[in-house]
């Protein structure tokens, strides 16, 4: 919209028209407005990065330079790798944006996407073949990329890993039909030991001091008289500790570089005295953190940003496990309420900027991930609310400030997951509601008592640790504690579950990728009853899960030696204590899960087959098989029968709901047979990110009436779009038949509500009543889209005008105009539930 | 030879004036910022297009 | 089936199937192999109902109360 048009209209006018984005623009401070508009949008659209956004060639060159220099050094790999990290941090270009009070970015310049060339040659090839993101002049850039790529062939993490995988499993995984992602320890979702590093008790310098002591003691031990089998292990520990130290020292140095830059700007360039003061504050804060614990809210945020920047220099992070209100809340309280050296407005500016600093982060990701995560770089679902170690309400003023700031800056990433529990105050619930009503699509709401019990049930996390959970990715809780945190969740333990039912029909042969991927469960037309059919389903389920889990287990077992994480280890109490890399499975309790994409198609398909083929005998199995092979072409009447005349999940119909529960319990039982390298279970977690679109052309026709090409259901345990016809309570009741503690890890539920209905106090009360039913039924998750059809169709027609409309896709939010037409239509066709 | 040391953008380190930061203001289509990268005082400035005489 | 945009006449199956956003509706989006336009197709009747332009909604409003609300 033209600037003048915004200026002419009042906040109230925009709010009445529910044009929340313009209202936000008018309401936020000029600093936040500047910083919000300064973000280069990095999320890929249709798999491509936006114009002007370029791959950063500085880091790959620096890393390759250092790797070459170290090639013949006697250092063990962990130390070489730590030195590469340090070299990057010491030499990268850094920048400070006008008006910014927080600094630190993964790339070298604001419009760049960080590229880690040491992850896998396949990724490096993608960089080379991505003409839109290669910086100008292209020819020179391509020459640099070629040189970098040539060096890392055979040396990158995945290149080193591939020869040690089971080749048959690998082939099936790489076919792209059943899994997602690659099993490497520097690409996925890293939880962190926040209880060690974020509680103000210590920061880098204190850890370095402890490491020095450890190294000295160990060194003494190795030189003491006598030698045992333990002695050689001590050398390994010393190497690990040395590597950790190298990364921490580099972290302190890079912060000092920012401090220096801030002082140079203040002293030599800046003319505005207020800004000069701000820059000196930035300098002071970068001299304090990460070396020493933060003293103020600004330093606390700055500390967090530095930790994230380093973690994202060491690895490609697809998620952002965080609990900002819990760890930064005490500083907010100190600055705003006790010392009063920050006004609420100044604090909101900092909080909003903290969200913006996270929103701008981007690392070059493979195409499948870019297509899967339309419009964003990763699923950064920050955890807020919840309880403390003792079970007391942990919501604080920062919980509220985060939600208020989110409504002002309206970024699609990060989003929030709110841990609801019965003692959450009404004023906090109103803030959540306000975010939802203003169409952000977040926070999603999590049932804290259920999820704490769930963590204890599946992994045996002690209650005091389970209560501290934060999302490791979109939905899965993980305690940020010494033995509780999982240092890496590899994304490839993500099963495209619609293939389970598809393979029952095809005997495990995948017609889309033309290979035998599933189990050979025999000719489906020879099955004489539903039990036989279900048995084949169980076998296919077990087969798919096993292929994915085997690869992750193998990679996790080898990771501490082949692909260590010295920085992540340096901020992990267990590694400081033991001298072992934090990826070492024996140091961890275990918190693995299989993400179950495209799950509900199984349920609706099984119900349709049971009813129409085995019970009503309206169609033979041969007729069904034939129709599916033809992608239902020429069988439209029959297809409609399978959609409309078979029970569908989400309508409180026991016929199909019982099948859902049976499938989940079957999977849950098998989850306990599968074991992660830490010896713990592999429960399933139904959710979709946007796999429902990614897999549209990979999953063939299914007995629920879906065709190859159609988007799959939007995921988790959400009913198919438009198929939940009995109203919102029926949906909740169906979902309530699942035991959200013992039947799986977590269950995503998307619901769409009408903004008109949610208006005013009446709207809030309607929603509260609905949420009480949700809580009573003990569902672990729910999230909402509160945008009407007309706004979304208008946004399709006139995307320029609706740039800022946000929608909840599946496990994340995105700007509506950044997602594909198919995804847009899929969201619009979701049922709008009347409360 | 003209080196970084002769350049307006060069800011030497206090404890080691042979090294320093090259600081430059950039205005891109979305934001304005100052960037900094480490350089040696003795680096050849002849081929540097951003060189500005002190 | 006849393409309303270019007149291309061919069996329904030969129009490239793209997707159906409402599995319970007998409407699909297909692409004419001749003019490449996106078309809404009534799968039961085998006829093109409209050309798909931006913001066009061949399935009508979404289910639930949005669908009931007057325009
Ligand atoms: S602009 Fe060029 S010459 Fe000047 S300090 Fe930077 S690198 Fe050296
Ligand atoms: Zn045509």
PDB file of C-alpha atoms in Angstrom, chain A residues 188-192 194 304 308 312 317-325 327 354-355 358-359 373 376-385 402 406 411-420 436 440-447 451 468-478 480 593 685 687-690 746 748 750 780-784 807-814:
ATOM      1  CA  UNK A 188      19.280 -31.129  11.726  1.00  0.00           C
ATOM      2  CA  UNK A 189      17.937 -29.963  15.032  1.00  0.00           C
ATOM      3  CA  UNK A 190      20.288 -29.403  17.955  1.00  0.00           C
ATOM      4  CA  UNK A 191      18.920 -28.984  21.432  1.00  0.00           C
ATOM      5  CA  UNK A 192      21.263 -27.374  23.893  1.00  0.00           C
ATOM      6  CA  UNK A 194      20.539 -24.289  28.409  1.00  0.00           C
ATOM      7  CA  UNK A 304      21.863 -15.856  22.972  1.00  0.00           C
ATOM      8  CA  UNK A 308      23.151 -19.218  17.937  1.00  0.00           C
ATOM      9  CA  UNK A 312      25.035 -22.026  13.028  1.00  0.00           C
ATOM     10  CA  UNK A 317      20.382 -25.877  12.021  1.00  0.00           C
ATOM     11  CA  UNK A 318      16.932 -26.595  10.707  1.00  0.00           C
ATOM     12  CA  UNK A 319      15.294 -25.636  13.980  1.00  0.00           C
ATOM     13  CA  UNK A 320      15.841 -23.280  16.881  1.00  0.00           C
ATOM     14  CA  UNK A 321      15.127 -24.856  20.247  1.00  0.00           C
ATOM     15  CA  UNK A 322      14.650 -21.982  22.681  1.00  0.00           C
ATOM     16  CA  UNK A 323      12.727 -20.884  25.741  1.00  0.00           C
ATOM     17  CA  UNK A 324      13.268 -17.130  25.650  1.00  0.00           C
ATOM     18  CA  UNK A 325      10.875 -16.020  28.391  1.00  0.00           C
ATOM     19  CA  UNK A 327      15.977 -17.743  30.288  1.00  0.00           C
ATOM     20  CA  UNK A 354      15.512 -10.088  19.011  1.00  0.00           C
ATOM     21  CA  UNK A 355      12.745 -11.656  16.893  1.00  0.00           C
ATOM     22  CA  UNK A 358      16.269 -14.547  14.346  1.00  0.00           C
ATOM     23  CA  UNK A 359      13.971 -13.931  11.385  1.00  0.00           C
ATOM     24  CA  UNK A 373       9.631 -25.325   4.064  1.00  0.00           C
ATOM     25  CA  UNK A 376      10.944 -19.879   5.715  1.00  0.00           C
ATOM     26  CA  UNK A 377      14.441 -21.153   6.484  1.00  0.00           C
ATOM     27  CA  UNK A 378      13.586 -23.616   9.232  1.00  0.00           C
ATOM     28  CA  UNK A 379      10.930 -24.314  11.812  1.00  0.00           C
ATOM     29  CA  UNK A 380      11.847 -22.077  14.700  1.00  0.00           C
ATOM     30  CA  UNK A 381       9.138 -22.728  17.185  1.00  0.00           C
ATOM     31  CA  UNK A 382      10.266 -21.023  20.361  1.00  0.00           C
ATOM     32  CA  UNK A 383       8.768 -22.379  23.533  1.00  0.00           C
ATOM     33  CA  UNK A 384       7.132 -19.987  25.987  1.00  0.00           C
ATOM     34  CA  UNK A 385       4.983 -20.301  29.114  1.00  0.00           C
ATOM     35  CA  UNK A 402       7.250 -11.522  23.402  1.00  0.00           C
ATOM     36  CA  UNK A 406       5.393 -10.465  17.777  1.00  0.00           C
ATOM     37  CA  UNK A 411       7.537 -12.206  11.366  1.00  0.00           C
ATOM     38  CA  UNK A 412       6.613 -15.681  10.138  1.00  0.00           C
ATOM     39  CA  UNK A 413       9.667 -17.166  11.811  1.00  0.00           C
ATOM     40  CA  UNK A 414      10.363 -17.555  14.728  1.00  0.00           C
ATOM     41  CA  UNK A 415       6.946 -18.495  16.036  1.00  0.00           C
ATOM     42  CA  UNK A 416       5.930 -19.582  19.519  1.00  0.00           C
ATOM     43  CA  UNK A 417       4.678 -22.766  21.099  1.00  0.00           C
ATOM     44  CA  UNK A 418       2.854 -21.887  24.301  1.00  0.00           C
ATOM     45  CA  UNK A 419       2.957 -24.405  27.142  1.00  0.00           C
ATOM     46  CA  UNK A 420      -0.538 -24.227  28.598  1.00  0.00           C
ATOM     47  CA  UNK A 436      -4.349 -15.633  17.061  1.00  0.00           C
ATOM     48  CA  UNK A 440      -0.423 -14.706  13.230  1.00  0.00           C
ATOM     49  CA  UNK A 441      -1.216 -18.426  13.375  1.00  0.00           C
ATOM     50  CA  UNK A 442       0.885 -18.672  16.537  1.00  0.00           C
ATOM     51  CA  UNK A 443       1.431 -19.400  19.365  1.00  0.00           C
ATOM     52  CA  UNK A 444       0.370 -22.973  18.988  1.00  0.00           C
ATOM     53  CA  UNK A 445      -0.839 -24.341  22.299  1.00  0.00           C
ATOM     54  CA  UNK A 446       0.648 -27.313  24.064  1.00  0.00           C
ATOM     55  CA  UNK A 447      -0.768 -29.208  27.008  1.00  0.00           C
ATOM     56  CA  UNK A 451       3.647 -33.447  27.564  1.00  0.00           C
ATOM     57  CA  UNK A 468      11.952 -27.687  31.687  1.00  0.00           C
ATOM     58  CA  UNK A 469      11.180 -28.833  28.170  1.00  0.00           C
ATOM     59  CA  UNK A 470      11.455 -26.784  25.032  1.00  0.00           C
ATOM     60  CA  UNK A 471      10.644 -27.761  21.458  1.00  0.00           C
ATOM     61  CA  UNK A 472      13.552 -29.421  19.764  1.00  0.00           C
ATOM     62  CA  UNK A 473      11.965 -28.784  16.377  1.00  0.00           C
ATOM     63  CA  UNK A 474       8.309 -27.986  15.637  1.00  0.00           C
ATOM     64  CA  UNK A 475       6.588 -30.126  18.181  1.00  0.00           C
ATOM     65  CA  UNK A 476       8.855 -32.423  20.130  1.00  0.00           C
ATOM     66  CA  UNK A 477       9.709 -31.509  23.726  1.00  0.00           C
ATOM     67  CA  UNK A 478      13.247 -32.019  24.929  1.00  0.00           C
ATOM     68  CA  UNK A 480      17.607 -28.605  27.959  1.00  0.00           C
ATOM     69  CA  UNK A 593      11.316 -39.691  17.566  1.00  0.00           C
ATOM     70  CA  UNK A 685       5.099 -37.889  16.098  1.00  0.00           C
ATOM     71  CA  UNK A 687       2.880 -33.791  11.855  1.00  0.00           C
ATOM     72  CA  UNK A 688       3.598 -32.540   8.344  1.00  0.00           C
ATOM     73  CA  UNK A 689       5.686 -29.338   8.201  1.00  0.00           C
ATOM     74  CA  UNK A 690       4.601 -28.890   4.572  1.00  0.00           C
ATOM     75  CA  UNK A 746       2.947 -35.494  20.059  1.00  0.00           C
ATOM     76  CA  UNK A 748      -0.398 -31.894  15.570  1.00  0.00           C
ATOM     77  CA  UNK A 750      -4.743 -27.692  12.814  1.00  0.00           C
ATOM     78  CA  UNK A 780      -1.234 -32.226  23.516  1.00  0.00           C
ATOM     79  CA  UNK A 781      -1.391 -29.643  20.733  1.00  0.00           C
ATOM     80  CA  UNK A 782      -3.643 -27.322  18.797  1.00  0.00           C
ATOM     81  CA  UNK A 783      -3.005 -24.430  16.441  1.00  0.00           C
ATOM     82  CA  UNK A 784      -5.239 -22.056  14.597  1.00  0.00           C
ATOM     83  CA  UNK A 807      -0.950 -18.308   7.761  1.00  0.00           C
ATOM     84  CA  UNK A 808      -0.200 -21.401   9.795  1.00  0.00           C
ATOM     85  CA  UNK A 809       0.875 -23.971   7.232  1.00  0.00           C
ATOM     86  CA  UNK A 810       1.456 -27.102   9.285  1.00  0.00           C
ATOM     87  CA  UNK A 811       4.195 -27.009  11.896  1.00  0.00           C
ATOM     88  CA  UNK A 812       5.121 -23.447  11.045  1.00  0.00           C
ATOM     89  CA  UNK A 813       3.827 -20.110   9.815  1.00  0.00           C
ATOM     90  CA  UNK A 814       4.540 -18.426   6.507  1.00  0.00           C
TER      91      UNK A 814
END
